[in-house]
Amino acid sequence: MLAKRIIPCLDVRHGKVVKGVNFEGVKDVGDPIACAAEYNRQGADELVFYDIVASHEGRGVFLDVVRETAKQVFIPLTVGGGIASVSDMRDTLRAGADKISINSSAVKNPALISEGAELFGSQCIVVGIDAKRDGKGGYTVFVNGGRIDMYIDLIEWVREIQARGAGEICLNSIDTDGVRGGFDLEMLQAVCANVTIPVIASGGAGKLSDFATAFQKTNATAALAASLFHFGELTVAQVKEDCRSKGIIVR
Amino acid sequence: MIAVIDYGAGNLFSVCNALNYLGMAHKLTKNPADLQAADGIILPGVGAFPAGMQMLEESGLTEVIRTESKKKPLLGICLGMQMLLEKSDEVAPCKGLGLIRGEVHKIPSQRVIIPHMGWNELVITQQNCPLLHGIEAPIYTYFVHSYQAFCDDHNIIAYADYDGKIPALITDGGYVYGAQFHPEKSGEQGLQMLRNFGGML
């Protein structure tokens, strides 16, 4: 059986981790490489590096962080933020990323998914989605960090993402993100029921049991969290122990 | 020195990063003379089987790999493992290196997600394999693939249970080893396997 994956996300700005605090044994909590190594030690199954500034000027510094991490941490690395072209994808992969995460750029130019999948393989292409309940029982897709409603139906969009050859979907709920009341299980399952590619749950984890609940109540194959792990409130090891005690297979 | 065969495979740099981290001397090369001079050979690989074989043939490497595999340890990783077998039907029928008896076909299960992507526990069938030295169960390794090996049980050191047996670590019984998973992306346990490979040289 495949293990369910627990994935910490590191938000990086100007080469430093944003919000990084309180890691025992990690002196510079803003140091992305040290944080990545600590997550690896805790048993993280993958890491996501997200460039929150994603400016052209800052690109080099960000990719240096990816490059250095890839030299020291030997689990899959996904890199996102500001990737808008095939050449951005190539640069990111060459820096040592195993997968690329695209979000707004995929909505604005869906061909980017198919082009990336053809050139680098489906396994490299993760499509991130920020979606919100539309108040009528459905969900719509937002871009630019969840700020702009594109009025695109979520279910139609995930089907298109799969048809274009994406390898995975990372589904973030705008409604639950930052609220810490748990993942949006209904939305997650609605997406899982409409695609066969793996779906990563994102946005809303607030307590230990939220992860196991997502795995028990939906077909999500992985769960991602940022601040919960950054602030040291929970460790990856604790989350896995809770899942394991509930009969969920984790590494 | 380990010769890491350079034929444009996607995971070349991850493999080299891991060897650097472990302090294992290696050379990225497509020069047959380097393979002859090396103490061991790693054949990495991500991508489609026919393209991989074509690149090996165009670099004039297939014969030297066959010859050297009788003299020194050879480790194929992912597609590099699949190319050790006799043939594959990925994209189109294509002959492999034929160092291990068996074939490569699409993962047959209709009930699981394909590609097989993520961490899967290994079921060890040959406990004394030197690659597994010092690694305690449960062993989880990272897989990304849609095609799998079909080979005899005596060639299988470990398999992954994914609604069926997926050969994960295979051998010809001599110097040739293949890993369907990515040891270079499988955390500490994967690194230990690479370290063990170094110890075999």
Coordinates of C-alpha atoms in Angstrom, one line a residue:
Chain A
M1 CA 0.0 0.0 0.0
L2 CA 1.0 3.5 -0.7
A3 CA 1.5 5.7 2.4
K4 CA -0.5 8.8 2.8
R5 CA 1.9 11.8 2.5
I6 CA 2.4 14.7 5.0
I7 CA 3.9 17.7 3.2
P8 CA 5.1 20.8 5.0
C9 CA 5.2 24.0 2.9
L10 CA 7.9 26.6 3.3
D11 CA 6.9 30.1 2.3
V12 CA 10.1 31.8 1.1
R13 CA 10.7 35.6 0.7
H14 CA 14.1 37.0 -0.4
G15 CA 15.7 33.7 0.4
K16 CA 14.3 33.5 4.0
V17 CA 11.5 31.4 5.4
V18 CA 8.5 33.6 6.3
K19 CA 6.9 32.8 9.7
G20 CA 9.6 30.4 10.7
V21 CA 10.0 30.1 14.4
N22 CA 10.6 27.8 17.3
F23 CA 12.4 24.9 15.9
E24 CA 14.4 23.3 18.6
G25 CA 18.0 22.9 17.4
V26 CA 17.5 25.1 14.4
K27 CA 19.4 28.4 15.2
D28 CA 18.3 30.4 12.2
V29 CA 14.6 29.8 11.9
G30 CA 14.5 31.8 8.7
D31 CA 17.0 29.6 7.1
P32 CA 15.1 27.5 4.5
I33 CA 17.8 24.8 4.3
A34 CA 17.9 24.3 8.0
C35 CA 14.1 24.2 8.2
A36 CA 14.0 21.7 5.3
A37 CA 16.5 19.5 7.1
E38 CA 14.4 19.6 10.3
Y39 CA 11.2 18.7 8.4
N40 CA 13.1 15.8 6.8
R41 CA 14.3 14.7 10.3
Q42 CA 10.6 14.8 11.5
G43 CA 9.6 12.4 8.7
A44 CA 8.2 14.8 6.1
D45 CA 7.4 12.9 2.9
E46 CA 7.9 15.8 0.5
L47 CA 8.7 19.5 0.8
V48 CA 7.1 22.4 -0.9
F49 CA 9.0 25.6 -1.4
Y50 CA 6.8 28.5 -2.3
D51 CA 8.3 31.8 -3.6
I52 CA 5.8 34.3 -2.2
V53 CA 7.4 37.3 -3.8
A54 CA 8.0 35.6 -7.1
S55 CA 9.6 38.7 -8.6
H56 CA 11.9 38.4 -11.6
E57 CA 14.8 40.0 -9.6
G58 CA 14.4 37.6 -6.7
R59 CA 14.3 34.5 -8.8
G60 CA 18.0 33.8 -8.6
V61 CA 18.1 33.9 -4.8
F62 CA 15.1 31.7 -4.6
L63 CA 16.5 29.1 -7.0
D64 CA 19.8 29.2 -5.0
V65 CA 17.8 28.1 -2.0
V66 CA 16.3 25.2 -4.0
R67 CA 19.7 24.3 -5.3
E68 CA 21.3 24.2 -1.8
T69 CA 18.4 22.3 -0.3
A70 CA 18.6 19.7 -3.0
K71 CA 22.2 19.1 -2.1
Q72 CA 21.3 18.3 1.5
V73 CA 17.8 16.9 1.7
F74 CA 16.9 13.7 -0.1
I75 CA 13.1 13.6 -0.3
P76 CA 11.0 15.0 -3.2
L77 CA 11.0 18.8 -3.5
T78 CA 8.1 20.7 -5.1
V79 CA 8.7 24.3 -6.1
G80 CA 6.0 26.9 -6.8
G81 CA 5.4 30.6 -7.1
G82 CA 5.8 32.7 -10.2
I83 CA 6.3 29.9 -12.6
A84 CA 4.7 31.2 -15.8
S85 CA 6.5 29.5 -18.7
V86 CA 8.2 26.3 -19.8
S87 CA 11.6 28.0 -19.5
D88 CA 10.7 28.9 -15.8
M89 CA 9.9 25.2 -15.3
R90 CA 13.2 24.1 -16.9
D91 CA 15.2 26.5 -14.7
T92 CA 13.4 25.3 -11.6
L93 CA 13.9 21.6 -12.4
R94 CA 17.6 22.2 -13.2
A95 CA 18.0 23.9 -9.7
G96 CA 17.0 20.5 -8.2
A97 CA 13.2 20.6 -7.9
D98 CA 11.5 17.3 -8.6
K99 CA 8.1 18.8 -9.3
I100 CA 6.8 22.2 -10.3
S101 CA 3.6 23.7 -8.9
I102 CA 1.7 26.1 -11.1
N103 CA -1.6 27.9 -10.1
S104 CA -2.6 31.3 -11.6
S105 CA -0.4 30.8 -14.6
A106 CA -2.2 27.5 -15.4
V107 CA -5.7 29.2 -15.2
K108 CA -4.5 32.0 -17.4
N109 CA -2.8 29.7 -19.9
P110 CA -4.0 26.1 -19.5
A111 CA -1.7 25.0 -22.4
L112 CA 1.2 25.4 -19.9
I113 CA 0.0 22.2 -18.1
S114 CA 0.1 20.1 -21.3
E115 CA 3.4 21.7 -22.5
G116 CA 5.1 21.0 -19.2
A117 CA 3.7 17.5 -18.9
E118 CA 4.9 16.7 -22.5
L119 CA 8.4 18.1 -22.0
F120 CA 9.2 17.0 -18.4
G121 CA 6.7 14.3 -17.7
S122 CA 3.3 14.3 -15.9
Q123 CA 5.0 13.4 -12.6
C124 CA 6.6 16.8 -12.5
I125 CA 3.5 18.9 -12.9
V126 CA 1.4 19.8 -9.9
V127 CA -1.5 22.2 -10.4
G128 CA -2.4 24.2 -7.4
I129 CA -5.9 25.5 -7.1
D130 CA -7.4 28.2 -4.8
A131 CA -11.1 27.6 -4.7
K132 CA -14.1 29.0 -2.8
R133 CA -17.7 28.0 -2.2
D134 CA -19.9 30.0 -4.5
G135 CA -22.9 29.9 -2.2
K136 CA -24.9 27.8 -4.6
G137 CA -23.5 24.4 -3.7
G138 CA -20.6 24.7 -6.1
Y139 CA -17.1 26.1 -6.0
T140 CA -15.2 28.6 -8.2
V141 CA -11.5 29.0 -9.0
F142 CA -9.6 32.1 -7.9
V143 CA -6.2 33.4 -9.0
N144 CA -3.5 35.7 -7.7
G145 CA -3.3 34.2 -4.2
G146 CA -7.0 33.8 -3.9
R147 CA -7.8 37.4 -4.6
I148 CA -9.5 37.3 -8.0
D149 CA -12.5 35.2 -8.8
M150 CA -12.3 33.7 -12.3
Y151 CA -15.8 32.3 -12.2
I152 CA -14.5 29.0 -13.4
D153 CA -16.3 25.9 -12.0
L154 CA -13.9 23.9 -9.9
I155 CA -15.0 20.5 -11.1
E156 CA -14.7 21.5 -14.8
W157 CA -11.3 22.9 -14.0
V158 CA -9.9 19.8 -12.3
R159 CA -11.2 17.6 -15.2
E160 CA -9.3 19.8 -17.6
I161 CA -6.2 19.8 -15.5
Q162 CA -6.2 16.0 -15.6
A163 CA -7.0 15.8 -19.3
R164 CA -4.0 18.1 -20.0
G165 CA -1.7 15.7 -18.3
A166 CA -1.0 17.1 -14.8
G167 CA 0.4 14.6 -12.3
E168 CA -1.2 15.9 -9.2
I169 CA -3.7 18.5 -7.9
C170 CA -3.0 20.5 -4.7
L171 CA -6.4 21.8 -3.6
N172 CA -6.5 24.8 -1.3
S173 CA -9.7 26.0 0.2
I174 CA -10.0 29.8 0.5
D175 CA -12.9 29.3 3.0
T176 CA -10.9 27.2 5.4
D177 CA -7.4 28.5 4.8
G178 CA -6.1 30.3 8.0
V179 CA -9.3 29.4 9.9
R180 CA -7.8 26.3 11.3
G181 CA -11.1 24.4 11.6
G182 CA -9.9 21.5 9.4
F183 CA -9.7 20.9 5.7
D184 CA -12.8 21.5 3.5
L185 CA -13.8 17.8 3.3
E186 CA -16.8 18.3 1.0
M187 CA -14.8 20.2 -1.6
L188 CA -11.9 17.8 -1.3
Q189 CA -14.1 14.8 -1.9
A190 CA -16.0 16.5 -4.7
V191 CA -12.6 16.9 -6.5
C192 CA -11.4 13.4 -5.6
A193 CA -14.5 11.9 -7.1
N194 CA -13.9 13.6 -10.4
V195 CA -10.3 12.8 -11.1
T196 CA -8.0 9.8 -10.9
I197 CA -4.8 11.7 -10.3
P198 CA -3.6 12.2 -6.7
V199 CA -5.2 15.1 -4.8
I200 CA -3.3 16.9 -2.0
A201 CA -5.4 18.6 0.7
S202 CA -4.4 22.1 1.6
G203 CA -5.7 24.9 3.8
G204 CA -7.4 24.7 7.2
A205 CA -5.4 22.2 9.2
G206 CA -5.6 23.5 12.8
K207 CA -5.2 20.5 15.0
L208 CA -3.7 17.0 15.1
S209 CA -6.7 15.1 14.1
D210 CA -7.5 17.2 11.0
F211 CA -5.0 15.2 8.9
A212 CA -6.4 11.8 9.8
T213 CA -9.9 13.1 9.3
A214 CA -9.1 14.2 5.8
F215 CA -7.7 10.8 5.0
Q216 CA -10.6 8.9 6.5
K217 CA -13.3 11.0 4.9
T218 CA -11.9 11.7 1.5
N219 CA -9.7 10.1 -1.1
A220 CA -6.9 12.7 -0.7
T221 CA -3.5 11.0 -0.9
A222 CA -1.6 13.7 0.9
A223 CA -2.1 16.7 3.2
L224 CA -0.1 19.9 3.2
A225 CA 0.3 22.6 5.9
A226 CA 2.5 25.6 6.4
S227 CA 2.0 27.7 9.5
L228 CA 1.0 24.8 11.7
F229 CA 4.3 23.2 11.2
H230 CA 6.3 26.5 11.0
F231 CA 5.1 27.7 14.4
G232 CA 6.1 24.3 15.8
E233 CA 2.6 23.7 17.2
L234 CA 2.7 20.3 15.7
T235 CA 5.5 18.2 14.3
V236 CA 5.2 16.0 11.2
A237 CA 6.1 13.1 13.5
Q238 CA 3.1 13.8 15.8
V239 CA 0.7 14.0 12.8
K240 CA 2.0 10.7 11.5
E241 CA 1.7 9.0 14.9
D242 CA -1.9 10.1 15.1
C243 CA -2.6 8.8 11.6
R244 CA -0.9 5.5 12.4
S245 CA -2.9 5.0 15.6
K246 CA -6.0 5.3 13.5
G247 CA -4.9 2.6 11.0
I248 CA -3.9 5.0 8.3
I249 CA -0.7 3.9 6.5
V250 CA 2.1 6.5 6.8
R251 CA 5.8 6.2 6.3
Chain B
M1 CA 35.1 5.8 -8.6
I2 CA 31.5 5.3 -9.7
A3 CA 30.6 6.0 -13.3
V4 CA 27.2 7.7 -13.4
I5 CA 26.0 7.2 -17.0
D6 CA 25.1 10.6 -18.5
Y7 CA 22.6 10.2 -21.3
G8 CA 20.4 13.1 -20.4
A9 CA 18.2 11.4 -17.8
G10 CA 16.1 13.6 -15.6
N11 CA 17.4 12.4 -12.2
L12 CA 21.1 12.6 -13.0
F13 CA 21.6 15.6 -10.7
S14 CA 19.7 14.2 -7.8
V15 CA 21.8 11.0 -8.0
C16 CA 25.0 13.1 -8.1
N17 CA 23.8 15.3 -5.3
A18 CA 23.3 12.2 -3.1
L19 CA 26.7 10.8 -4.0
N20 CA 28.3 14.1 -3.2
Y21 CA 26.5 14.3 0.1
L22 CA 27.7 10.8 0.9
G23 CA 31.3 11.6 -0.1
M24 CA 31.3 8.9 -2.8
A25 CA 33.7 9.6 -5.6
H26 CA 31.9 9.6 -9.0
K27 CA 32.1 10.8 -12.5
L28 CA 29.2 11.8 -14.8
T29 CA 30.2 10.3 -18.1
K30 CA 29.2 8.8 -21.4
N31 CA 32.7 7.7 -22.3
P32 CA 33.0 3.9 -22.6
A33 CA 36.6 4.1 -21.2
D34 CA 35.3 5.7 -18.0
L35 CA 32.9 2.8 -17.5
Q36 CA 35.8 0.4 -18.0
A37 CA 38.0 2.3 -15.5
A38 CA 35.2 2.6 -12.9
D39 CA 34.8 0.5 -9.8
G40 CA 31.0 0.5 -10.2
I41 CA 28.4 1.9 -12.5
I42 CA 25.0 3.7 -11.8
L43 CA 22.5 3.9 -14.7
P44 CA 19.9 6.5 -13.7
G45 CA 16.8 7.2 -15.6
V46 CA 13.5 9.0 -15.9
G47 CA 11.4 9.0 -19.0
A48 CA 10.2 6.5 -21.6
F49 CA 12.0 3.2 -22.3
P50 CA 12.6 3.5 -26.1
A51 CA 14.1 7.0 -25.8
G52 CA 16.4 5.8 -23.0
M53 CA 17.6 2.8 -25.0
Q54 CA 18.1 4.9 -28.1
M55 CA 20.2 7.4 -26.1
L56 CA 22.4 4.5 -24.7
E57 CA 22.8 3.1 -28.2
E58 CA 23.6 6.4 -29.8
S59 CA 26.3 7.0 -27.1
G60 CA 27.7 3.5 -28.0
L61 CA 27.3 2.4 -24.4
T62 CA 25.1 -0.8 -24.6
E63 CA 28.0 -3.2 -25.3
V64 CA 30.3 -1.8 -22.7
I65 CA 27.6 -1.8 -20.1
R66 CA 26.9 -5.5 -20.8
T67 CA 30.7 -6.4 -20.6
E68 CA 31.4 -4.3 -17.5
S69 CA 28.3 -5.7 -15.7
K70 CA 30.1 -9.0 -15.5
K71 CA 33.1 -7.4 -13.7
K72 CA 31.8 -4.8 -11.3
P73 CA 28.6 -3.7 -9.5
L74 CA 26.0 -2.0 -11.6
L75 CA 22.9 -0.3 -10.2
G76 CA 20.0 0.8 -12.4
I77 CA 17.5 3.3 -11.0
C78 CA 13.9 3.6 -12.1
L79 CA 14.0 3.6 -16.0
G80 CA 17.7 2.6 -15.5
M81 CA 16.4 -0.6 -13.7
Q82 CA 13.8 -1.3 -16.4
M83 CA 16.4 -1.1 -19.1
L84 CA 18.3 -3.9 -17.4
L85 CA 15.5 -6.3 -18.5
E86 CA 15.0 -8.0 -21.9
K87 CA 12.3 -5.9 -23.4
S88 CA 9.5 -3.4 -22.8
D89 CA 6.3 -2.4 -24.5
E90 CA 6.2 1.2 -23.3
V91 CA 5.3 3.4 -26.3
A92 CA 6.4 0.7 -28.7
P93 CA 8.1 -2.7 -28.3
C94 CA 11.8 -2.2 -27.6
K95 CA 14.7 -4.4 -26.6
G96 CA 16.5 -3.7 -23.3
L97 CA 20.0 -4.5 -22.2
G98 CA 18.9 -8.1 -21.3
L99 CA 21.1 -8.3 -18.1
I100 CA 18.2 -9.7 -16.1
R101 CA 15.6 -12.0 -17.4
G102 CA 12.2 -10.4 -17.6
E103 CA 10.0 -7.8 -19.3
V104 CA 8.5 -4.4 -18.6
H105 CA 4.8 -3.8 -19.0
K106 CA 2.2 -1.3 -17.7
I107 CA 1.1 -1.8 -14.1
P108 CA -1.9 -4.1 -14.7
S109 CA -4.2 -3.1 -11.8
Q110 CA -7.4 -1.2 -12.6
R111 CA -8.1 -0.5 -9.0
V112 CA -5.2 1.8 -8.1
I113 CA -4.0 5.2 -9.2
I114 CA -1.4 5.0 -12.1
P115 CA 1.3 6.3 -11.9
H116 CA 2.4 4.6 -8.8
M117 CA 3.6 7.7 -7.1
G118 CA 4.7 8.1 -3.5
W119 CA 6.1 6.1 -0.6
N120 CA 5.5 2.4 -0.6
E121 CA 6.7 -0.1 2.0
L122 CA 9.1 -2.8 0.7
V123 CA 8.5 -6.5 1.3
I124 CA 11.9 -8.0 1.5
T125 CA 12.3 -11.5 0.0
Q126 CA 16.1 -11.8 0.1
Q127 CA 17.1 -10.5 3.5
N128 CA 20.9 -11.0 2.9
C129 CA 21.1 -8.5 0.0
P130 CA 24.1 -6.3 0.7
L131 CA 22.2 -3.2 -0.5
L132 CA 19.8 -3.5 2.5
H133 CA 22.6 -3.8 5.0
G134 CA 21.8 -1.9 8.3
I135 CA 18.4 -0.8 7.2
E136 CA 15.7 -1.7 9.6
A137 CA 12.1 -2.5 8.6
P138 CA 9.7 -1.0 7.8
I139 CA 11.5 0.2 4.7
Y140 CA 9.7 2.9 2.7
T141 CA 11.0 4.1 -0.6
Y142 CA 9.8 6.7 -3.1
F143 CA 8.3 5.5 -6.4
V144 CA 7.2 7.3 -9.6
H145 CA 6.4 5.0 -12.5
S146 CA 3.6 3.6 -14.6
Y147 CA 5.4 0.5 -16.0
Q148 CA 6.8 -2.3 -13.9
A149 CA 9.1 -5.3 -14.2
F150 CA 7.8 -8.8 -14.6
C151 CA 10.6 -11.3 -13.7
D152 CA 11.2 -14.5 -11.8
D153 CA 11.0 -14.6 -8.0
H154 CA 14.6 -15.6 -7.7
N155 CA 15.6 -12.2 -9.3
I156 CA 13.5 -10.2 -6.8
I157 CA 15.1 -8.9 -3.6
A158 CA 12.1 -6.8 -2.6
Y159 CA 8.8 -5.9 -4.0
A160 CA 6.1 -3.2 -3.3
D161 CA 2.5 -4.3 -2.7
Y162 CA 0.3 -2.0 -4.8
D163 CA -2.7 -4.2 -5.6
G164 CA -0.2 -6.7 -6.9
K165 CA 3.5 -7.3 -6.6
I166 CA 5.7 -4.6 -8.1
P167 CA 9.4 -5.7 -8.2
A168 CA 11.2 -2.9 -6.4
L169 CA 14.7 -4.2 -6.1
I170 CA 16.0 -6.9 -8.5
T171 CA 19.3 -8.6 -9.3
D172 CA 20.8 -11.0 -11.8
G173 CA 22.3 -12.9 -8.9
G174 CA 25.7 -11.4 -9.7
Y175 CA 26.8 -7.8 -10.0
V176 CA 23.7 -6.4 -11.5
Y177 CA 21.1 -4.6 -9.3
G178 CA 18.0 -2.5 -10.2
A179 CA 15.8 -0.3 -8.1
Q180 CA 12.4 0.7 -9.4
F181 CA 12.2 3.4 -6.7
H182 CA 14.5 6.4 -6.3
P183 CA 17.1 5.8 -3.5
E184 CA 18.3 9.3 -4.1
K185 CA 14.8 10.6 -3.0
S186 CA 14.0 8.0 -0.4
G187 CA 15.4 9.8 2.7
E188 CA 17.9 8.2 5.1
Q189 CA 17.0 4.6 4.1
G190 CA 17.6 5.4 0.4
L191 CA 20.9 7.1 1.2
Q192 CA 22.0 4.0 3.2
M193 CA 21.3 1.9 0.1
L194 CA 23.6 4.1 -2.0
R195 CA 26.2 3.9 0.8
N196 CA 25.9 0.1 0.7
F197 CA 26.4 0.2 -3.0
G198 CA 29.6 2.1 -2.4
G199 CA 30.6 -0.6 0.1
M200 CA 30.3 -3.3 -2.6
L201 CA 32.9 -1.8 -4.8

